[in-house]
Each structure stands twice: as C-alpha cells, then as structure tokens.
XYZ file of N, CA and C in Angstrom:
297
model
N 9.847 13.627 19.703
C 10.183 12.487 18.864
C 11.664 12.172 19.055
N 11.938 10.901 19.222
C 13.321 10.453 19.392
C 14.037 10.492 18.044
N 15.335 10.739 18.078
C 16.160 10.741 16.870
C 17.225 9.657 16.999
N 17.579 9.048 15.867
C 18.623 8.017 15.859
C 19.409 8.125 14.559
N 20.719 7.990 14.664
C 21.553 7.982 13.462
C 21.374 6.645 12.742
N 21.843 6.584 11.521
C 21.768 5.323 10.774
C 22.567 4.236 11.497
N 23.751 4.590 11.996
C 24.566 3.613 12.724
C 23.833 3.102 13.952
N 23.256 4.027 14.729
C 22.510 3.624 15.919
C 21.323 2.743 15.532
N 20.662 3.095 14.439
C 19.511 2.308 13.990
C 19.942 0.894 13.607
N 21.035 0.782 12.843
C 21.519 -0.544 12.449
C 21.907 -1.382 13.659
N 22.542 -0.761 14.629
C 23.032 -1.493 15.801
C 21.946 -1.808 16.821
N 20.841 -1.076 16.788
C 19.811 -1.227 17.822
C 18.406 -1.355 17.238
N 18.292 -1.923 16.056
C 16.990 -1.952 15.390
C 15.923 -2.657 16.221
N 16.241 -3.773 16.814
C 15.237 -4.500 17.611
C 14.710 -3.645 18.755
N 15.608 -2.949 19.449
C 15.185 -2.085 20.559
C 14.321 -0.932 20.045
N 14.722 -0.344 18.909
C 13.943 0.762 18.344
C 12.555 0.289 17.912
N 12.481 -0.903 17.328
C 11.178 -1.461 16.937
C 10.310 -1.674 18.170
N 10.899 -2.144 19.261
C 10.139 -2.301 20.510
C 9.581 -0.958 20.977
N 10.388 0.099 20.857
C 9.913 1.431 21.245
C 8.743 1.866 20.364
N 8.847 1.580 19.066
C 7.764 1.931 18.139
C 6.503 1.145 18.477
N 6.661 -0.132 18.819
C 5.501 -0.940 19.220
C 4.799 -0.341 20.429
N 5.563 0.367 21.259
C 5.001 1.004 22.450
C 4.540 2.434 22.182
N 4.483 2.831 20.902
C 3.910 4.124 20.552
C 4.886 5.217 20.182
N 6.184 4.984 20.289
C 7.171 6.020 19.977
C 7.328 6.194 18.471
N 7.701 7.402 18.065
C 8.106 7.677 16.690
C 9.586 8.017 16.719
N 10.330 7.513 15.748
C 11.781 7.709 15.740
C 12.197 8.259 14.385
N 12.870 9.405 14.408
C 13.367 10.038 13.198
C 14.771 9.510 12.932
N 15.002 8.964 11.741
C 16.307 8.413 11.372
C 17.089 9.506 10.644
N 18.322 9.741 11.106
C 19.153 10.807 10.548
C 20.381 10.235 9.853
N 20.728 10.813 8.708
C 21.968 10.498 8.006
C 22.814 11.764 8.035
N 23.840 11.771 8.854
C 24.689 12.957 9.056
C 23.842 14.171 9.453
N 22.947 13.949 10.420
C 22.048 14.968 10.973
C 20.982 15.464 9.994
N 20.774 14.750 8.900
C 19.711 15.093 7.951
C 18.640 14.013 8.049
N 17.388 14.394 8.310
C 16.312 13.402 8.404
C 16.112 12.679 7.070
N 16.083 11.342 7.118
C 15.897 10.548 5.902
C 14.739 9.562 5.995
N 14.299 9.259 7.211
C 13.208 8.286 7.368
C 12.600 8.448 8.751
N 11.430 7.841 8.918
C 10.782 7.875 10.225
C 10.176 6.512 10.506
N 10.451 5.981 11.695
C 9.805 4.761 12.176
C 8.660 5.205 13.060
N 7.459 4.726 12.752
C 6.318 5.082 13.583
C 5.298 3.958 13.550
N 4.464 3.876 14.582
C 3.464 2.806 14.624
C 2.465 2.950 13.476
N 2.004 1.814 12.962
C 0.932 1.835 11.973
C -0.367 2.158 12.686
N -1.204 2.958 12.029
C -2.511 3.191 12.642
C -3.454 2.059 12.256
N -4.571 1.961 12.922
C -5.479 0.827 12.715
C -6.038 0.795 11.301
N -6.186 1.951 10.651
C -6.707 1.969 9.277
C -5.703 1.324 8.333
N -4.415 1.672 8.475
C -3.398 1.072 7.617
C -3.339 -0.434 7.819
N -3.361 -0.869 9.059
C -3.289 -2.298 9.360
C -4.528 -3.009 8.843
N -5.714 -2.449 9.092
C -6.930 -3.127 8.652
C -6.998 -3.184 7.130
N -6.509 -2.139 6.437
C -6.481 -2.162 4.978
C -5.563 -3.245 4.457
N -4.401 -3.380 5.082
C -3.468 -4.432 4.692
C -4.070 -5.796 4.979
N -4.656 -5.951 6.162
C -5.266 -7.231 6.527
C -6.381 -7.603 5.563
N -7.178 -6.621 5.166
C -8.267 -6.885 4.230
C -7.712 -7.369 2.897
N -6.712 -6.668 2.371
C -6.125 -7.067 1.089
C -5.520 -8.460 1.182
N -4.772 -8.729 2.242
C -4.160 -10.050 2.414
C -5.225 -11.131 2.537
N -6.302 -10.823 3.228
C -7.396 -11.785 3.386
C -8.051 -12.091 2.042
N -8.264 -11.063 1.228
C -8.874 -11.278 -0.092
C -7.977 -12.137 -0.978
N -6.675 -11.909 -0.916
C -5.733 -12.713 -1.707
C -5.756 -14.159 -1.229
N -5.725 -14.373 0.092
C -5.744 -15.738 0.639
C -6.992 -16.497 0.219
N -8.127 -15.802 0.143
C -9.391 -16.463 -0.202
C -9.607 -16.568 -1.713
N -8.637 -16.088 -2.494
C -8.755 -16.180 -3.942
C -9.688 -15.150 -4.548
N -10.033 -14.115 -3.791
C -10.951 -13.091 -4.286
C -10.221 -11.904 -4.890
N -8.913 -11.872 -4.737
C -8.081 -10.822 -5.319
C -6.721 -11.431 -5.618
N -5.979 -10.764 -6.468
C -4.640 -11.245 -6.810
C -3.637 -10.128 -6.576
N -2.412 -10.511 -6.294
C -1.359 -9.511 -6.166
C -0.977 -9.038 -7.567
N -0.475 -7.825 -7.703
C -0.118 -7.313 -9.030
C 0.960 -8.169 -9.685
N 0.825 -8.369 -10.996
C 1.837 -9.118 -11.750
C 2.989 -8.210 -12.161
N 2.721 -6.916 -12.273
C 3.753 -5.941 -12.629
C 3.321 -4.574 -12.125
N 4.261 -3.647 -12.116
C 3.965 -2.305 -11.624
C 3.105 -1.559 -12.641
N 2.123 -0.831 -12.151
C 1.224 -0.075 -13.008
C 1.948 1.117 -13.612
N 1.864 1.257 -14.938
C 2.362 2.446 -15.626
C 1.229 3.465 -15.585
N 1.278 4.374 -14.628
C 0.175 5.301 -14.387
C -0.082 6.177 -15.606
N 0.973 6.670 -16.245
C 0.801 7.533 -17.418
C 0.070 6.794 -18.529
N 0.488 5.578 -18.816
C -0.167 4.787 -19.857
C -1.616 4.506 -19.472
N -1.853 4.196 -18.217
C -3.208 3.911 -17.747
C -4.116 5.127 -17.935
N -3.628 6.301 -17.554
C -4.448 7.509 -17.657
C -4.623 7.985 -19.093
N -3.662 7.651 -19.969
C -3.733 8.092 -21.363
C -4.513 7.145 -22.266
N -4.911 5.990 -21.737
C -5.603 5.016 -22.586
C -6.958 5.565 -23.038
N -7.472 4.977 -24.112
C -8.765 5.403 -24.645
C -9.866 5.092 -23.632
N -10.696 6.067 -23.387
C -11.786 5.904 -22.424
C -12.975 5.229 -23.107
N -13.659 4.397 -22.364
C -14.855 3.727 -22.861
C -16.048 4.242 -22.071
N -17.069 4.652 -22.775
C -18.271 5.158 -22.119
C -19.448 4.273 -22.493
N -20.307 4.012 -21.536
C -21.506 3.219 -21.791
C -22.586 4.107 -22.392
N -23.337 3.575 -23.347
C -24.467 4.337 -23.873
C -25.503 4.569 -22.772
N -26.241 5.629 -22.888
C -27.289 5.934 -21.914
C -28.268 4.772 -21.861
N -28.593 4.369 -20.640
C -29.553 3.292 -20.438
C -28.931 1.912 -20.315
N -27.623 1.787 -20.568
C -26.952 0.491 -20.457
C -26.467 0.324 -19.019
N -26.758 -0.817 -18.432
C -26.373 -1.098 -17.052
C -24.873 -1.372 -16.964
N -24.197 -0.665 -16.064
C -22.760 -0.895 -15.889
C -22.491 -2.297 -15.343
N -23.400 -2.805 -14.516
C -23.238 -4.156 -13.970
C -23.327 -5.184 -15.093
N -24.307 -5.032 -15.972
C -24.437 -5.973 -17.095
C -23.221 -5.895 -18.011
N -22.711 -4.684 -18.253
C -21.529 -4.528 -19.101
C -20.314 -5.195 -18.454
N -20.175 -5.047 -17.149
C -19.068 -5.677 -16.429
C -19.167 -7.198 -16.497
N -20.358 -7.731 -16.269
C -20.546 -9.181 -16.334
C -20.262 -9.708 -17.736
N -20.650 -8.957 -18.751
C -20.372 -9.364 -20.133
C -18.860 -9.388 -20.380
N -18.150 -8.346 -19.906
C -16.692 -8.316 -20.045
C -16.050 -9.522 -19.371
N -16.543 -9.876 -18.197
C -15.988 -11.027 -17.471
C -16.220 -12.319 -18.242
N -17.406 -12.466 -18.816
C -17.701 -13.670 -19.603
C -16.775 -13.777 -20.802
N -16.428 -12.628 -21.390
C -15.563 -12.615 -22.568
C -14.083 -12.675 -22.196
N -13.797 -12.685 -20.894
C -12.413 -12.794 -20.447
C -11.622 -11.511 -20.546
N -12.300 -10.373 -20.573
C -11.588 -9.092 -20.658
C -11.360 -8.511 -19.306
C-alpha cells in the first residue's frame, strides 16, 4: 500500500485519486501517523449508494431531515402487534393515519 503525507495528498490529490481509480490504496499519514485511507469503492458500496439515490430521485425514498438519535430511538416504547394481527395491515393503517 502506498503512503502519502497530508502535504503530499493536498498537493497531488488528483494524481492520487487517479491511482485509486486504477485499484491502488493509499494510506494518508499525519507526521507518520496513519489518519485516513483512500481506496476504491467496491461494487456493493457503489450499488447500495446508486440504489438509494435512485429511490430518492423516483420519489420512493427521502433523504434524512435530521441525524438519528440512536439512543432515543432504541429507548423508545416498543409496540407489539396482538397475535393474529397482520403486520402489513397494521402498517397500511398507520400510513392512512399519517403516522
């Protein structure tokens, strides 16, 4: 793996990006301490991003309005469906009610 200082990275970013496009991975160093890595995206990461962007463009998904508070989300009161109640019907009912 190639190494580059922050100064070298700032001065040669376009060239380093070209190297990454050709498959290279580059470790970025700040005073000889690794702080970041430039590497090619794999096809799963790209396809996942493309899928999300495509859904947003088609109006089937929206970008987040704010950052998720994970602690609050996990601590919220859980809702359980009674036995025999269809989760699909419950979801459709929630959508009709605007929840």
